[in-house]
Amino acid sequence: MSRKHWTMQIFLRRLGVFILCVGLVAACLIYWSADEASRVTGYSIVGGQAYASIDMASKSDRYEVQRYGGTSAVIVHNFNNWLFSLWHGKRLAFTLGVMAILLAYACFWIANELDEQSNDQPPG
């Protein structure tokens, strides 16, 4: 095995461990400090009172979106709300944890591929 592959393997494995540790610790901290009030996407004012709304809560909002854009607009709007919700509150912690695990796995996988690649080559 060449020194170049060896140092790259060590770097990738250490990088994978670092990403995994930092990502999971950050996910835990976000999970414990997240407030469920962060799911609020807007406010509706009715009769002088402000009410928090979460993901197109009222039927009138859904009707207006469907009226202007059709059923596809409602589907796209729901998808956008779901995607938006992944980056707030406790869902952010889960998203960050999954991303850390996937990135660490990619680093370990590439390091193992380098190892297999160097074992396949004849010495010399």
Short mmCIF file of N, CA and C in Angstrom, two decimals:
data_model
loop_
_atom_site.label_atom_id
_atom_site.label_comp_id
_atom_site.label_asym_id
_atom_site.label_seq_id
_atom_site.Cartn_x
_atom_site.Cartn_y
_atom_site.Cartn_z
N MET A 1 0.84 -1.17 0.00
CA MET A 1 0.00 0.00 0.00
C MET A 1 0.89 1.23 0.00
N SER A 2 0.54 2.17 -0.86
CA SER A 2 1.35 3.38 -0.95
C SER A 2 1.05 4.30 0.23
N ARG A 3 2.03 5.13 0.51
CA ARG A 3 1.89 6.06 1.64
C ARG A 3 0.75 7.06 1.39
N LYS A 4 0.55 7.41 0.13
CA LYS A 4 -0.52 8.36 -0.21
C LYS A 4 -1.89 7.79 0.17
N HIS A 5 -2.15 6.52 -0.18
CA HIS A 5 -3.41 5.89 0.16
C HIS A 5 -3.55 5.73 1.67
N TRP A 6 -2.44 5.38 2.31
CA TRP A 6 -2.46 5.16 3.76
C TRP A 6 -2.82 6.44 4.51
N THR A 7 -2.17 7.56 4.13
CA THR A 7 -2.47 8.82 4.81
C THR A 7 -3.89 9.30 4.49
N MET A 8 -4.36 9.06 3.27
CA MET A 8 -5.72 9.44 2.92
C MET A 8 -6.73 8.62 3.70
N GLN A 9 -6.46 7.33 3.89
CA GLN A 9 -7.36 6.49 4.67
C GLN A 9 -7.44 6.98 6.12
N ILE A 10 -6.31 7.27 6.70
CA ILE A 10 -6.30 7.76 8.09
C ILE A 10 -7.05 9.08 8.19
N PHE A 11 -6.81 9.97 7.24
CA PHE A 11 -7.50 11.25 7.25
C PHE A 11 -9.01 11.07 7.13
N LEU A 12 -9.47 10.22 6.20
CA LEU A 12 -10.90 10.01 6.00
C LEU A 12 -11.55 9.35 7.21
N ARG A 13 -10.87 8.40 7.82
CA ARG A 13 -11.44 7.75 9.01
C ARG A 13 -11.53 8.73 10.18
N ARG A 14 -10.50 9.54 10.37
CA ARG A 14 -10.56 10.54 11.44
C ARG A 14 -11.62 11.59 11.15
N LEU A 15 -11.73 11.99 9.89
CA LEU A 15 -12.76 12.94 9.50
C LEU A 15 -14.16 12.36 9.76
N GLY A 16 -14.34 11.09 9.44
CA GLY A 16 -15.62 10.43 9.68
C GLY A 16 -15.97 10.39 11.16
N VAL A 17 -14.99 10.07 11.99
CA VAL A 17 -15.23 10.05 13.44
C VAL A 17 -15.54 11.46 13.95
N PHE A 18 -14.81 12.46 13.45
CA PHE A 18 -15.05 13.84 13.87
C PHE A 18 -16.44 14.31 13.47
N ILE A 19 -16.85 14.05 12.22
CA ILE A 19 -18.18 14.44 11.75
C ILE A 19 -19.26 13.75 12.56
N LEU A 20 -19.07 12.47 12.84
CA LEU A 20 -20.06 11.72 13.59
C LEU A 20 -20.20 12.26 15.01
N CYS A 21 -19.08 12.48 15.68
CA CYS A 21 -19.13 12.98 17.07
C CYS A 21 -19.71 14.38 17.15
N VAL A 22 -19.21 15.29 16.34
CA VAL A 22 -19.68 16.67 16.38
C VAL A 22 -21.15 16.75 15.96
N GLY A 23 -21.53 16.01 14.93
CA GLY A 23 -22.90 16.04 14.45
C GLY A 23 -23.89 15.50 15.47
N LEU A 24 -23.54 14.38 16.13
CA LEU A 24 -24.45 13.81 17.11
C LEU A 24 -24.53 14.65 18.38
N VAL A 25 -23.41 15.22 18.80
CA VAL A 25 -23.44 16.11 19.97
C VAL A 25 -24.27 17.35 19.67
N ALA A 26 -24.09 17.93 18.48
CA ALA A 26 -24.88 19.10 18.10
C ALA A 26 -26.36 18.75 18.01
N ALA A 27 -26.67 17.57 17.48
CA ALA A 27 -28.07 17.15 17.38
C ALA A 27 -28.69 16.99 18.77
N CYS A 28 -27.94 16.43 19.70
CA CYS A 28 -28.45 16.28 21.08
C CYS A 28 -28.68 17.64 21.72
N LEU A 29 -27.74 18.56 21.54
CA LEU A 29 -27.90 19.89 22.13
C LEU A 29 -29.10 20.61 21.53
N ILE A 30 -29.28 20.50 20.23
CA ILE A 30 -30.43 21.14 19.59
C ILE A 30 -31.73 20.50 20.06
N TYR A 31 -31.73 19.18 20.20
CA TYR A 31 -32.95 18.49 20.63
C TYR A 31 -33.39 18.94 22.02
N TRP A 32 -32.41 19.04 22.94
CA TRP A 32 -32.76 19.40 24.31
C TRP A 32 -33.07 20.89 24.48
N SER A 33 -32.56 21.71 23.58
CA SER A 33 -32.82 23.13 23.72
C SER A 33 -33.93 23.63 22.80
N ALA A 34 -34.47 22.75 21.94
CA ALA A 34 -35.49 23.16 20.97
C ALA A 34 -36.81 23.44 21.67
N ASP A 35 -37.49 24.42 21.16
CA ASP A 35 -38.80 24.79 21.68
C ASP A 35 -39.84 24.42 20.63
N GLU A 36 -40.91 23.80 21.06
CA GLU A 36 -41.96 23.40 20.11
C GLU A 36 -42.67 24.61 19.52
N ALA A 37 -42.53 25.77 20.13
CA ALA A 37 -43.16 26.96 19.57
C ALA A 37 -42.50 27.36 18.26
N SER A 38 -41.34 26.79 17.97
CA SER A 38 -40.66 27.12 16.73
C SER A 38 -41.35 26.51 15.51
N ARG A 39 -42.37 25.67 15.71
CA ARG A 39 -43.11 25.10 14.59
C ARG A 39 -44.09 26.09 13.99
N VAL A 40 -44.28 27.21 14.65
CA VAL A 40 -45.22 28.21 14.16
C VAL A 40 -44.68 28.82 12.87
N THR A 41 -45.52 28.79 11.82
CA THR A 41 -45.08 29.32 10.52
C THR A 41 -45.65 30.69 10.23
N GLY A 42 -46.61 31.12 11.03
CA GLY A 42 -47.19 32.43 10.82
C GLY A 42 -48.27 32.71 11.84
N TYR A 43 -48.85 33.88 11.72
CA TYR A 43 -49.90 34.29 12.64
C TYR A 43 -51.08 34.80 11.85
N SER A 44 -52.28 34.51 12.35
CA SER A 44 -53.51 35.03 11.75
C SER A 44 -54.16 35.95 12.77
N ILE A 45 -54.61 37.09 12.31
CA ILE A 45 -55.28 38.03 13.20
C ILE A 45 -56.77 37.98 12.92
N VAL A 46 -57.53 37.57 13.93
CA VAL A 46 -58.97 37.44 13.81
C VAL A 46 -59.60 38.19 14.98
N GLY A 47 -60.38 39.20 14.67
CA GLY A 47 -61.07 39.96 15.70
C GLY A 47 -60.12 40.67 16.66
N GLY A 48 -58.99 41.09 16.17
CA GLY A 48 -58.02 41.78 17.01
C GLY A 48 -57.12 40.86 17.82
N GLN A 49 -57.32 39.55 17.74
CA GLN A 49 -56.48 38.58 18.45
C GLN A 49 -55.54 37.91 17.46
N ALA A 50 -54.30 37.68 17.88
CA ALA A 50 -53.32 36.99 17.04
C ALA A 50 -53.29 35.51 17.42
N TYR A 51 -53.44 34.65 16.42
CA TYR A 51 -53.41 33.21 16.62
C TYR A 51 -52.27 32.62 15.81
N ALA A 52 -51.53 31.73 16.44
CA ALA A 52 -50.43 31.07 15.74
C ALA A 52 -50.98 30.04 14.77
N SER A 53 -50.40 29.97 13.58
CA SER A 53 -50.83 28.98 12.60
C SER A 53 -49.65 28.07 12.27
N ILE A 54 -49.98 26.81 12.09
CA ILE A 54 -48.96 25.80 11.79
C ILE A 54 -49.37 25.09 10.51
N ASP A 55 -48.56 25.20 9.47
CA ASP A 55 -48.73 24.44 8.23
C ASP A 55 -50.14 24.55 7.63
N MET A 56 -50.53 25.73 7.24
CA MET A 56 -51.81 25.94 6.58
C MET A 56 -52.96 25.33 7.38
N ALA A 57 -53.06 25.73 8.63
CA ALA A 57 -54.00 25.10 9.54
C ALA A 57 -55.45 25.30 9.14
N SER A 58 -55.79 26.42 8.56
CA SER A 58 -57.21 26.67 8.29
C SER A 58 -57.61 26.17 6.91
N LYS A 59 -58.87 25.80 6.81
CA LYS A 59 -59.41 25.32 5.54
C LYS A 59 -59.49 26.46 4.52
N SER A 60 -59.67 27.67 5.01
CA SER A 60 -59.77 28.80 4.08
C SER A 60 -58.42 29.06 3.38
N ASP A 61 -57.32 28.89 4.12
CA ASP A 61 -55.99 29.04 3.50
C ASP A 61 -55.79 27.99 2.41
N ARG A 62 -56.15 26.75 2.72
CA ARG A 62 -56.00 25.67 1.75
C ARG A 62 -56.88 25.92 0.53
N TYR A 63 -58.08 26.41 0.77
CA TYR A 63 -59.01 26.70 -0.33
C TYR A 63 -58.45 27.80 -1.24
N GLU A 64 -57.88 28.85 -0.63
CA GLU A 64 -57.32 29.95 -1.42
C GLU A 64 -56.17 29.47 -2.29
N VAL A 65 -55.29 28.64 -1.73
CA VAL A 65 -54.17 28.12 -2.52
C VAL A 65 -54.69 27.25 -3.65
N GLN A 66 -55.68 26.43 -3.37
CA GLN A 66 -56.23 25.56 -4.41
C GLN A 66 -56.96 26.38 -5.47
N ARG A 67 -57.62 27.42 -5.06
CA ARG A 67 -58.36 28.26 -6.00
C ARG A 67 -57.43 28.96 -6.98
N TYR A 68 -56.31 29.45 -6.50
CA TYR A 68 -55.38 30.18 -7.37
C TYR A 68 -54.45 29.27 -8.16
N GLY A 69 -54.05 28.14 -7.56
CA GLY A 69 -53.06 27.31 -8.24
C GLY A 69 -53.48 25.90 -8.56
N GLY A 70 -54.64 25.48 -8.09
CA GLY A 70 -55.08 24.13 -8.35
C GLY A 70 -54.55 23.15 -7.32
N THR A 71 -54.87 21.88 -7.55
CA THR A 71 -54.47 20.83 -6.62
C THR A 71 -52.96 20.69 -6.58
N SER A 72 -52.29 20.88 -7.69
CA SER A 72 -50.83 20.77 -7.70
C SER A 72 -50.19 21.84 -6.82
N ALA A 73 -50.78 23.01 -6.76
CA ALA A 73 -50.24 24.06 -5.90
C ALA A 73 -50.37 23.67 -4.43
N VAL A 74 -51.46 23.00 -4.07
CA VAL A 74 -51.63 22.54 -2.70
C VAL A 74 -50.58 21.49 -2.37
N ILE A 75 -50.34 20.58 -3.29
CA ILE A 75 -49.33 19.53 -3.08
C ILE A 75 -47.95 20.15 -2.93
N VAL A 76 -47.60 21.09 -3.80
CA VAL A 76 -46.30 21.76 -3.72
C VAL A 76 -46.19 22.55 -2.43
N HIS A 77 -47.25 23.22 -2.04
CA HIS A 77 -47.24 24.00 -0.81
C HIS A 77 -47.05 23.10 0.41
N ASN A 78 -47.73 21.97 0.43
CA ASN A 78 -47.57 21.01 1.53
C ASN A 78 -46.14 20.47 1.57
N PHE A 79 -45.56 20.17 0.40
CA PHE A 79 -44.18 19.70 0.36
C PHE A 79 -43.22 20.77 0.87
N ASN A 80 -43.43 22.02 0.46
CA ASN A 80 -42.57 23.10 0.94
C ASN A 80 -42.68 23.29 2.44
N ASN A 81 -43.89 23.17 2.97
CA ASN A 81 -44.06 23.27 4.42
C ASN A 81 -43.35 22.14 5.14
N TRP A 82 -43.44 20.92 4.60
CA TRP A 82 -42.74 19.79 5.20
C TRP A 82 -41.23 20.01 5.17
N LEU A 83 -40.71 20.45 4.03
CA LEU A 83 -39.28 20.70 3.91
C LEU A 83 -38.85 21.82 4.85
N PHE A 84 -39.65 22.85 4.96
CA PHE A 84 -39.36 23.96 5.87
C PHE A 84 -39.35 23.48 7.31
N SER A 85 -40.23 22.55 7.66
CA SER A 85 -40.31 22.08 9.04
C SER A 85 -39.10 21.26 9.46
N LEU A 86 -38.36 20.72 8.50
CA LEU A 86 -37.18 19.92 8.84
C LEU A 86 -36.05 20.77 9.41
N TRP A 87 -36.10 22.07 9.24
CA TRP A 87 -35.00 22.94 9.65
C TRP A 87 -35.34 23.77 10.88
N HIS A 88 -36.33 23.32 11.66
CA HIS A 88 -36.72 24.04 12.86
C HIS A 88 -37.04 23.07 13.98
N GLY A 89 -36.71 23.47 15.19
CA GLY A 89 -37.10 22.72 16.38
C GLY A 89 -36.43 21.36 16.48
N LYS A 90 -37.19 20.41 17.02
CA LYS A 90 -36.64 19.07 17.27
C LYS A 90 -36.40 18.31 15.97
N ARG A 91 -37.14 18.65 14.93
CA ARG A 91 -36.89 17.99 13.64
C ARG A 91 -35.51 18.34 13.09
N LEU A 92 -35.03 19.53 13.41
CA LEU A 92 -33.68 19.91 13.00
C LEU A 92 -32.66 18.99 13.63
N ALA A 93 -32.88 18.62 14.88
CA ALA A 93 -31.95 17.71 15.56
C ALA A 93 -31.90 16.36 14.84
N PHE A 94 -33.07 15.83 14.48
CA PHE A 94 -33.09 14.55 13.77
C PHE A 94 -32.46 14.67 12.38
N THR A 95 -32.73 15.77 11.69
CA THR A 95 -32.14 15.99 10.37
C THR A 95 -30.63 16.07 10.46
N LEU A 96 -30.13 16.80 11.44
CA LEU A 96 -28.69 16.94 11.62
C LEU A 96 -28.05 15.61 12.00
N GLY A 97 -28.70 14.83 12.84
CA GLY A 97 -28.18 13.52 13.22
C GLY A 97 -28.09 12.58 12.03
N VAL A 98 -29.12 12.55 11.21
CA VAL A 98 -29.11 11.68 10.02
C VAL A 98 -28.04 12.13 9.03
N MET A 99 -27.91 13.44 8.84
CA MET A 99 -26.89 13.94 7.92
C MET A 99 -25.48 13.61 8.42
N ALA A 100 -25.25 13.71 9.73
CA ALA A 100 -23.94 13.38 10.29
C ALA A 100 -23.63 11.91 10.09
N ILE A 101 -24.62 11.06 10.32
CA ILE A 101 -24.40 9.62 10.13
C ILE A 101 -24.11 9.30 8.67
N LEU A 102 -24.85 9.90 7.75
CA LEU A 102 -24.62 9.64 6.32
C LEU A 102 -23.25 10.14 5.86
N LEU A 103 -22.85 11.34 6.30
CA LEU A 103 -21.53 11.87 5.91
C LEU A 103 -20.40 11.03 6.50
N ALA A 104 -20.55 10.60 7.76
CA ALA A 104 -19.53 9.76 8.37
C ALA A 104 -19.44 8.42 7.65
N TYR A 105 -20.60 7.85 7.31
CA TYR A 105 -20.61 6.60 6.57
C TYR A 105 -19.91 6.75 5.22
N ALA A 106 -20.13 7.88 4.54
CA ALA A 106 -19.48 8.12 3.25
C ALA A 106 -17.96 8.19 3.42
N CYS A 107 -17.50 8.83 4.48
CA CYS A 107 -16.05 8.91 4.73
C CYS A 107 -15.47 7.52 4.99
N PHE A 108 -16.14 6.72 5.82
CA PHE A 108 -15.65 5.37 6.11
C PHE A 108 -15.69 4.50 4.86
N TRP A 109 -16.72 4.65 4.05
CA TRP A 109 -16.85 3.85 2.84
C TRP A 109 -15.73 4.18 1.85
N ILE A 110 -15.45 5.46 1.66
CA ILE A 110 -14.38 5.86 0.74
C ILE A 110 -13.03 5.37 1.25
N ALA A 111 -12.81 5.44 2.56
CA ALA A 111 -11.55 4.95 3.14
C ALA A 111 -11.41 3.45 2.89
N ASN A 112 -12.48 2.70 3.04
CA ASN A 112 -12.42 1.25 2.78
C ASN A 112 -12.22 0.95 1.31
N GLU A 113 -12.80 1.77 0.43
CA GLU A 113 -12.58 1.59 -1.01
C GLU A 113 -11.12 1.82 -1.36
N LEU A 114 -10.49 2.82 -0.74
CA LEU A 114 -9.07 3.04 -0.97
C LEU A 114 -8.24 1.85 -0.50
N ASP A 115 -8.65 1.25 0.61
CA ASP A 115 -7.96 0.08 1.13
C ASP A 115 -8.08 -1.09 0.17
N GLU A 116 -9.29 -1.33 -0.34
CA GLU A 116 -9.48 -2.43 -1.29
C GLU A 116 -8.75 -2.17 -2.60
N GLN A 117 -8.73 -0.91 -3.01
CA GLN A 117 -8.04 -0.54 -4.25
C GLN A 117 -6.54 -0.77 -4.13
N SER A 118 -5.99 -0.45 -2.98
CA SER A 118 -4.54 -0.62 -2.80
C SER A 118 -4.18 -2.09 -2.63
N ASN A 119 -5.10 -2.91 -2.11
CA ASN A 119 -4.84 -4.35 -1.98
C ASN A 119 -4.91 -5.07 -3.32
N ASP A 120 -5.67 -4.53 -4.27
CA ASP A 120 -5.79 -5.14 -5.59
C ASP A 120 -4.57 -4.91 -6.45
N GLN A 121 -3.83 -3.82 -6.18
CA GLN A 121 -2.66 -3.50 -6.98
C GLN A 121 -1.48 -4.37 -6.58
N PRO A 122 -0.70 -4.84 -7.58
CA PRO A 122 0.49 -5.63 -7.24
C PRO A 122 1.56 -4.72 -6.64
N PRO A 123 2.36 -5.25 -5.69
CA PRO A 123 3.40 -4.41 -5.08
C PRO A 123 4.46 -4.04 -6.10
N GLY A 124 4.98 -2.87 -5.93
CA GLY A 124 6.09 -2.52 -6.80
C GLY A 124 5.92 -1.19 -7.33
#
